[in-house]
Short mmCIF file of C-alpha atoms in Angstrom, two decimals:
data_model
loop_
_atom_site.label_atom_id
_atom_site.label_comp_id
_atom_site.label_asym_id
_atom_site.label_seq_id
_atom_site.Cartn_x
_atom_site.Cartn_y
_atom_site.Cartn_z
CA MET A 1044 -32.08 5.40 -1.59
CA PRO A 1045 -31.28 6.31 -5.10
CA GLN A 1046 -34.08 8.17 -7.23
CA PRO A 1047 -35.31 5.78 -10.06
CA GLU A 1048 -34.33 8.62 -12.63
CA ARG A 1049 -30.51 8.76 -11.04
CA SER A 1050 -30.40 5.03 -11.37
CA SER A 1051 -31.65 5.23 -14.69
CA ALA A 1052 -29.18 8.05 -15.76
CA ARG A 1053 -26.11 6.04 -14.22
CA ARG A 1054 -26.86 3.10 -16.11
CA VAL A 1055 -27.23 4.81 -19.20
CA ASP A 1056 -23.36 6.52 -18.24
CA LEU A 1057 -22.07 3.09 -18.10
CA ASP A 1058 -23.50 1.64 -20.76
CA LEU A 1059 -21.97 4.54 -22.98
CA ILE A 1060 -18.75 3.85 -20.94
CA GLY A 1061 -18.79 -0.02 -21.94
CA LYS A 1062 -19.56 0.47 -25.58
CA ALA A 1063 -16.96 3.10 -25.99
CA ALA A 1064 -14.41 0.79 -24.27
CA ARG A 1065 -15.56 -2.21 -26.30
CA LEU A 1066 -15.26 -0.61 -30.01
CA HIS A 1067 -11.81 0.74 -28.63
CA TYR A 1068 -10.13 -2.06 -27.05
CA GLU A 1069 -11.79 -5.28 -28.59
CA PHE A 1070 -12.40 -3.67 -32.14
CA GLY A 1071 -9.66 -1.34 -32.71
CA LEU A 1072 -11.79 1.85 -33.31
CA THR A 1073 -10.22 5.08 -32.94
CA HIS A 1074 -11.21 7.98 -31.08
CA ARG A 1075 -12.54 9.66 -34.25
CA GLU A 1076 -14.42 6.31 -35.31
CA ILE A 1077 -16.10 5.68 -31.73
CA SER A 1078 -17.37 9.43 -31.75
CA GLU A 1079 -19.06 8.95 -35.37
CA MET A 1080 -20.54 5.78 -34.28
CA LEU A 1081 -21.85 6.70 -31.07
CA GLY A 1082 -22.75 10.37 -32.26
CA ILE A 1083 -20.74 12.16 -29.74
CA SER A 1084 -17.93 14.52 -29.88
CA ARG A 1085 -14.46 13.20 -30.19
CA VAL A 1086 -13.56 14.90 -26.99
CA LYS A 1087 -16.26 12.79 -25.12
CA ALA A 1088 -15.26 9.90 -26.61
CA THR A 1089 -11.74 10.63 -25.17
CA ARG A 1090 -13.29 10.91 -21.89
CA LEU A 1091 -15.24 7.84 -22.01
CA LEU A 1092 -12.25 5.95 -22.31
CA GLY A 1093 -10.54 7.39 -19.69
CA GLN A 1094 -13.51 6.74 -17.11
CA ALA A 1095 -13.73 3.19 -18.44
CA ARG A 1096 -9.94 2.70 -16.98
CA ASP A 1097 -11.11 4.91 -13.79
CA THR A 1098 -14.16 3.09 -13.25
CA GLY A 1099 -12.52 -0.56 -13.76
CA ILE A 1100 -14.74 -1.42 -16.55
CA VAL A 1101 -11.05 -1.56 -18.23
CA ARG A 1102 -8.10 -2.98 -16.92
CA ILE A 1103 -5.04 -3.11 -18.92
CA THR A 1104 -2.15 -5.46 -18.40
CA VAL A 1105 1.23 -4.98 -20.28
CA ASN A 1106 2.75 -8.66 -20.65
CA SER A 1107 6.31 -7.32 -20.16
CA ASP A 1108 8.99 -6.97 -17.58
CA ALA A 1109 10.53 -4.32 -19.30
CA SER A 1110 11.04 -1.11 -17.02
CA PRO A 1111 11.62 2.21 -18.12
CA TYR A 1112 13.72 3.06 -15.17
CA ALA A 1113 15.91 -0.05 -15.10
CA LEU A 1114 18.99 2.00 -14.73
CA LEU A 1115 17.83 3.67 -11.30
CA GLU A 1116 16.40 -0.01 -10.26
CA THR A 1117 20.19 -1.07 -10.76
CA GLN A 1118 21.94 1.54 -8.89
CA LEU A 1119 19.33 1.11 -6.38
CA VAL A 1120 19.87 -2.46 -5.74
CA GLN A 1121 23.58 -1.69 -5.73
CA ARG A 1122 23.69 1.08 -3.33
CA PHE A 1123 21.50 -0.27 -0.74
CA GLY A 1124 22.10 -3.99 -1.21
CA LEU A 1125 18.53 -4.63 -2.00
CA ASP A 1126 17.29 -8.02 -4.15
CA GLU A 1127 15.15 -5.62 -6.00
CA ALA A 1128 14.09 -2.31 -6.75
CA VAL A 1129 10.82 -0.92 -8.60
CA VAL A 1130 10.60 2.15 -9.62
CA VAL A 1131 7.20 4.43 -10.64
CA PRO A 1132 6.64 7.66 -12.00
CA SER A 1133 6.12 10.51 -10.02
CA PHE A 1134 3.21 12.56 -9.75
CA ASP A 1135 2.23 15.58 -7.93
CA ASP A 1136 -1.09 14.69 -6.93
CA GLU A 1137 -0.80 12.56 -3.94
CA SER A 1138 -3.65 10.03 -4.76
CA ARG A 1139 -2.08 8.94 -8.23
CA GLN A 1140 1.02 8.72 -6.70
CA ARG A 1141 -0.01 5.86 -4.00
CA SER A 1142 -2.24 4.09 -6.53
CA ALA A 1143 1.11 3.89 -8.67
CA VAL A 1144 3.16 2.46 -6.01
CA ALA A 1145 -0.03 0.24 -4.93
CA ARG A 1146 -0.36 -0.89 -8.25
CA VAL A 1147 3.32 -2.23 -8.59
CA ALA A 1148 3.15 -3.67 -4.81
CA ALA A 1149 0.23 -5.49 -6.00
CA SER A 1150 2.05 -7.14 -9.06
CA TYR A 1151 5.05 -8.21 -7.31
CA LEU A 1152 2.78 -9.95 -4.63
CA GLN A 1153 1.21 -11.82 -7.49
CA ARG A 1154 4.70 -12.36 -8.92
CA VAL A 1155 5.88 -14.02 -5.74
CA LEU A 1156 3.15 -15.68 -3.82
CA ARG A 1157 3.32 -19.46 -3.32
CA ASP A 1158 1.21 -22.01 -1.96
CA GLY A 1159 2.52 -22.14 2.08
CA MET A 1160 3.33 -18.58 2.41
CA THR A 1161 2.62 -16.42 4.97
CA VAL A 1162 2.35 -12.54 4.15
CA THR A 1163 2.10 -9.84 6.93
CA ILE A 1164 0.84 -6.27 5.69
CA GLY A 1165 1.74 -3.00 7.93
CA LEU A 1166 -0.36 0.16 8.52
CA SER A 1167 -0.65 1.97 5.27
CA ARG A 1168 -2.70 4.16 2.98
CA THR A 1169 -0.78 3.17 0.11
CA LEU A 1170 -0.95 -0.54 0.75
CA ALA A 1171 -4.48 -0.55 1.69
CA LEU A 1172 -5.17 -0.32 -1.71
CA MET A 1173 -3.56 -3.35 -3.15
CA PRO A 1174 -6.42 -5.40 -3.41
CA ASP A 1175 -7.87 -3.28 -6.02
CA PHE A 1176 -4.62 -3.67 -8.37
CA ILE A 1177 -4.94 -7.48 -8.21
CA VAL A 1178 -5.71 -9.00 -11.57
CA ALA A 1179 -7.17 -12.42 -12.22
CA PRO A 1180 -6.12 -13.99 -9.03
CA ALA A 1181 -4.73 -17.82 -9.33
CA HIS A 1182 -5.98 -19.79 -6.36
CA VAL A 1183 -2.94 -19.50 -3.70
CA GLU A 1184 -3.30 -21.40 -0.41
CA ALA A 1185 -1.05 -18.54 1.68
CA THR A 1186 -2.11 -16.60 4.67
CA PHE A 1187 -2.57 -13.20 5.22
CA VAL A 1188 -2.02 -11.27 8.51
CA PRO A 1189 -1.47 -7.86 9.75
CA LEU A 1190 1.30 -6.41 10.98
CA GLY A 1191 -0.22 -4.95 13.94
CA GLY A 1192 -3.47 -3.71 15.52
CA GLY A 1193 -5.51 -1.01 13.95
CA LEU A 1194 -6.13 2.62 14.40
CA SER A 1195 -8.64 3.40 16.84
CA ARG A 1196 -10.74 6.04 14.94
CA THR A 1197 -9.89 5.58 11.05
CA SER A 1198 -11.33 4.15 7.92
CA HIS A 1199 -10.33 0.75 6.48
CA ALA A 1200 -8.27 3.06 3.87
CA VAL A 1201 -5.34 2.69 6.21
CA ASN A 1202 -5.84 -0.24 8.46
CA ALA A 1203 -4.40 -3.55 7.28
CA HIS A 1204 -7.35 -5.60 8.59
CA GLU A 1205 -9.24 -5.33 5.64
CA SER A 1206 -6.32 -5.43 3.17
CA THR A 1207 -5.98 -9.25 4.75
CA GLU A 1208 -9.53 -9.96 4.45
CA ARG A 1209 -9.49 -9.04 0.77
CA LEU A 1210 -6.54 -10.46 -0.31
CA ALA A 1211 -7.41 -13.68 1.22
CA GLN A 1212 -10.58 -13.86 -0.73
CA LEU A 1213 -9.04 -12.88 -3.97
CA PHE A 1214 -6.53 -15.49 -3.68
CA GLY A 1215 -8.74 -18.28 -2.06
CA GLY A 1216 -6.54 -17.96 0.80
CA HIS A 1217 -6.74 -17.43 4.74
CA ALA A 1218 -6.84 -14.33 6.60
CA GLU A 1219 -5.55 -14.44 10.14
CA HIS A 1220 -7.21 -11.37 12.05
CA MET A 1221 -5.67 -9.51 14.84
CA HIS A 1222 -8.70 -7.55 16.61
CA ALA A 1223 -7.03 -4.71 18.77
CA PRO A 1224 -5.83 -1.28 18.26
CA ALA A 1225 -2.25 -0.52 17.33
CA VAL A 1226 -1.50 1.56 20.40
CA MET A 1227 -3.04 1.10 23.91
CA GLY A 1228 -3.64 2.99 26.75
CA SER A 1229 -1.32 1.59 29.15
CA ARG A 1230 1.68 -0.75 28.90
CA ASP A 1231 -0.33 -3.06 31.24
CA ILE A 1232 -3.39 -3.13 29.03
CA ALA A 1233 -1.06 -4.01 26.07
CA ARG A 1234 0.69 -6.58 27.90
CA SER A 1235 -2.48 -8.42 28.81
CA LEU A 1236 -3.92 -7.99 25.29
CA ARG A 1237 -0.47 -9.24 23.61
CA ARG A 1238 -1.32 -12.59 25.74
CA GLU A 1239 -4.49 -13.08 24.38
CA PRO A 1240 -4.51 -16.31 22.30
CA ALA A 1241 -6.18 -14.95 18.84
CA ILE A 1242 -3.91 -11.89 19.31
CA SER A 1243 -0.61 -13.92 20.84
CA ARG A 1244 -1.01 -16.30 17.70
CA ALA A 1245 -1.64 -13.37 15.14
CA LEU A 1246 1.52 -11.72 16.08
CA THR A 1247 3.46 -15.22 15.68
CA GLN A 1248 2.41 -15.68 12.75
CA ALA A 1249 3.24 -12.47 11.74
CA ALA A 1250 6.61 -12.68 12.91
CA GLU A 1251 7.44 -15.89 11.16
CA ALA A 1252 5.91 -14.70 7.84
CA ASP A 1253 7.69 -15.21 4.95
CA LEU A 1254 6.92 -11.87 3.40
CA ALA A 1255 6.36 -8.33 4.87
CA LEU A 1256 4.73 -5.80 3.18
CA VAL A 1257 5.03 -1.94 5.14
CA GLY A 1258 4.73 1.39 4.31
CA ILE A 1259 7.03 4.34 5.60
CA GLY A 1260 5.94 7.49 7.55
CA GLY A 1261 7.99 10.46 7.73
CA MET A 1262 7.66 12.91 10.54
CA GLN A 1263 5.54 15.27 8.46
CA THR A 1264 2.95 12.41 7.75
CA ALA A 1265 3.80 9.53 9.56
CA THR A 1266 2.00 10.43 12.91
CA VAL A 1267 -1.26 12.33 10.89
CA ASN A 1268 -3.42 9.03 11.16
CA LEU A 1269 -2.25 8.36 14.86
CA LEU A 1270 -2.95 11.88 15.67
CA ALA A 1271 -6.44 12.04 13.88
CA ALA A 1272 -7.31 8.91 15.72
CA GLY A 1273 -6.24 9.84 19.07
CA ASP A 1274 -3.75 7.16 19.44
CA ILE A 1275 -0.88 9.21 20.25
CA THR A 1276 -0.99 13.01 21.61
CA PRO A 1277 1.01 16.16 20.41
CA ASP A 1278 3.59 15.76 23.28
CA GLU A 1279 4.28 12.42 22.53
CA LEU A 1280 4.84 13.59 19.13
CA GLY A 1281 7.02 16.07 20.63
CA GLU A 1282 9.01 13.96 22.70
CA LEU A 1283 9.37 11.23 19.58
CA ARG A 1284 10.97 14.07 17.65
CA ALA A 1285 13.47 15.33 20.04
CA ALA A 1286 14.36 11.91 20.84
CA GLY A 1287 15.43 11.77 17.21
CA ALA A 1288 12.57 10.05 15.50
CA VAL A 1289 12.55 10.67 11.78
CA GLY A 1290 9.75 8.13 10.41
CA ASP A 1291 8.14 4.88 11.40
CA ILE A 1292 7.09 1.68 10.10
CA GLY A 1293 3.75 0.15 11.89
CA ALA A 1294 3.92 2.97 14.67
CA ARG A 1295 7.40 1.64 15.37
CA PHE A 1296 9.66 4.77 15.25
CA PHE A 1297 13.20 5.02 14.36
CA ASP A 1298 16.05 7.78 13.92
CA ARG A 1299 18.35 8.32 10.94
CA GLN A 1300 20.42 4.91 11.14
CA GLY A 1301 17.24 3.30 11.30
CA GLN A 1302 17.35 2.19 15.09
CA PRO A 1303 14.41 2.39 17.60
CA ILE A 1304 13.64 5.17 19.40
CA ALA A 1305 13.59 4.51 23.05
CA HIS A 1306 10.11 5.97 23.96
CA GLU A 1307 7.44 4.46 26.75
CA LEU A 1308 4.87 4.67 23.30
CA ASN A 1309 6.74 1.10 22.45
CA ASP A 1310 5.10 -0.58 25.65
CA ARG A 1311 1.89 0.14 24.79
CA LEU A 1312 2.09 -1.03 20.83
CA ILE A 1313 0.34 -4.01 19.68
CA GLY A 1314 2.69 -5.31 16.45
CA LEU A 1315 5.89 -6.40 15.57
CA THR A 1316 9.40 -4.61 16.42
CA LEU A 1317 11.41 -3.37 14.13
CA GLU A 1318 14.03 -6.05 15.06
CA GLU A 1319 11.25 -8.81 14.36
CA ILE A 1320 10.50 -7.21 11.00
CA GLY A 1321 14.14 -7.30 10.26
CA ARG A 1322 13.85 -10.83 10.39
CA ILE A 1323 11.51 -11.53 7.97
CA ALA A 1324 13.18 -13.17 4.87
CA THR A 1325 11.64 -10.78 2.38
CA ARG A 1326 10.48 -7.06 3.23
CA VAL A 1327 8.81 -4.98 0.63
CA VAL A 1328 8.67 -1.29 1.67
CA ALA A 1329 6.61 0.75 -0.37
CA ALA A 1330 7.10 4.47 0.02
CA ALA A 1331 6.88 7.50 -2.22
CA GLY A 1332 6.86 11.46 -2.12
CA PRO A 1333 9.42 13.97 -0.77
CA HIS A 1334 8.28 14.28 2.57
CA LYS A 1335 9.21 10.49 3.52
CA HIS A 1336 12.71 10.85 2.05
CA THR A 1337 14.67 11.16 5.43
CA ALA A 1338 12.53 8.24 7.07
CA LEU A 1339 12.99 6.02 3.64
CA LEU A 1340 16.62 6.86 3.81
CA ALA A 1341 17.15 5.73 7.26
CA ALA A 1342 15.47 2.28 7.01
CA LEU A 1343 17.57 1.58 3.96
CA THR A 1344 20.69 2.51 5.44
CA ALA A 1345 19.86 0.02 8.62
CA GLY A 1346 18.79 -3.00 6.03
CA LEU A 1347 15.09 -2.96 7.16
CA ALA A 1348 14.17 -3.39 3.12
CA THR A 1349 15.24 -5.95 0.71
CA VAL A 1350 12.92 -4.72 -1.68
CA LEU A 1351 11.81 -1.11 -2.58
CA VAL A 1352 8.97 0.34 -4.24
CA THR A 1353 9.42 3.94 -4.86
CA ASP A 1354 8.96 6.96 -7.54
CA ALA A 1355 11.38 8.00 -9.85
CA ALA A 1356 12.02 11.59 -7.90
CA MET A 1357 12.55 10.02 -4.65
CA ALA A 1358 14.78 7.23 -6.37
CA GLN A 1359 17.03 9.88 -7.65
CA GLN A 1360 17.21 11.63 -4.37
CA LEU A 1361 18.18 8.59 -2.76
CA LEU A 1362 21.17 7.85 -5.12
CA ASP A 1363 22.34 11.89 -4.88
CA ASP A 1364 22.75 11.35 -0.91
#
């Protein structure tokens, strides 16, 4: 339980951040004017305004569709036959990069979401951040459902279950739950579980979704969470690589042509197949970072995406191939 002194100090910090934020964003005071009014240094005033954005006290909405990467986006659409491409800046910091992609994915979702839609969301650390970037959501009678089961031992920062619940709450819609691991210990258990009414219903809704939001895993990183959770073994990872796997969507591994890898792991999965994902009308693939290049290129080549969200460096690399 926090000490009273710490709670009081925290309250003072938040109050000071709030004062600086209101002076700057509501009343237009400069950093120098804020420092003079609050009796602090200009450096501290700048730091407080940064903290106002980082903590969510200030959320900035830009009312413009103008993109600084319009040419890259147009070229990606033409090259890969996409309906839309959205490019964000590239960052060396992985956390910053994920947040940038998640912010754009959240904005896209808000732009296209309509009453009666079903949205399915895959395993992804990036897409799990989307609810944090939903701004002033309107009420939408939409259904949110995971694309597959979750990892056995991990935080909600990866699994789609909390994301679907939070999005449903934000929009006033409905969340369909899939209480099952993504990977089962045997094909017989997986087969039985897929027949359970609640799971069968959720899988059917996911397959019939209007919109899918998925991440891409490269072989350097795709299996990190699966390995950490104990859902696949290092030997199985070696087998997948030997079979030509370059990446995955929701633990469905594919080769350089974006074709599914034949492996007994497929029989133990609770989730949509690549073929089922490919039948969903709108498929948003969100992926960034150089380690995902081969996997993303394969997915785009196979037509697994209709909408792409990626970073500028990745976009240029894809176009240079």
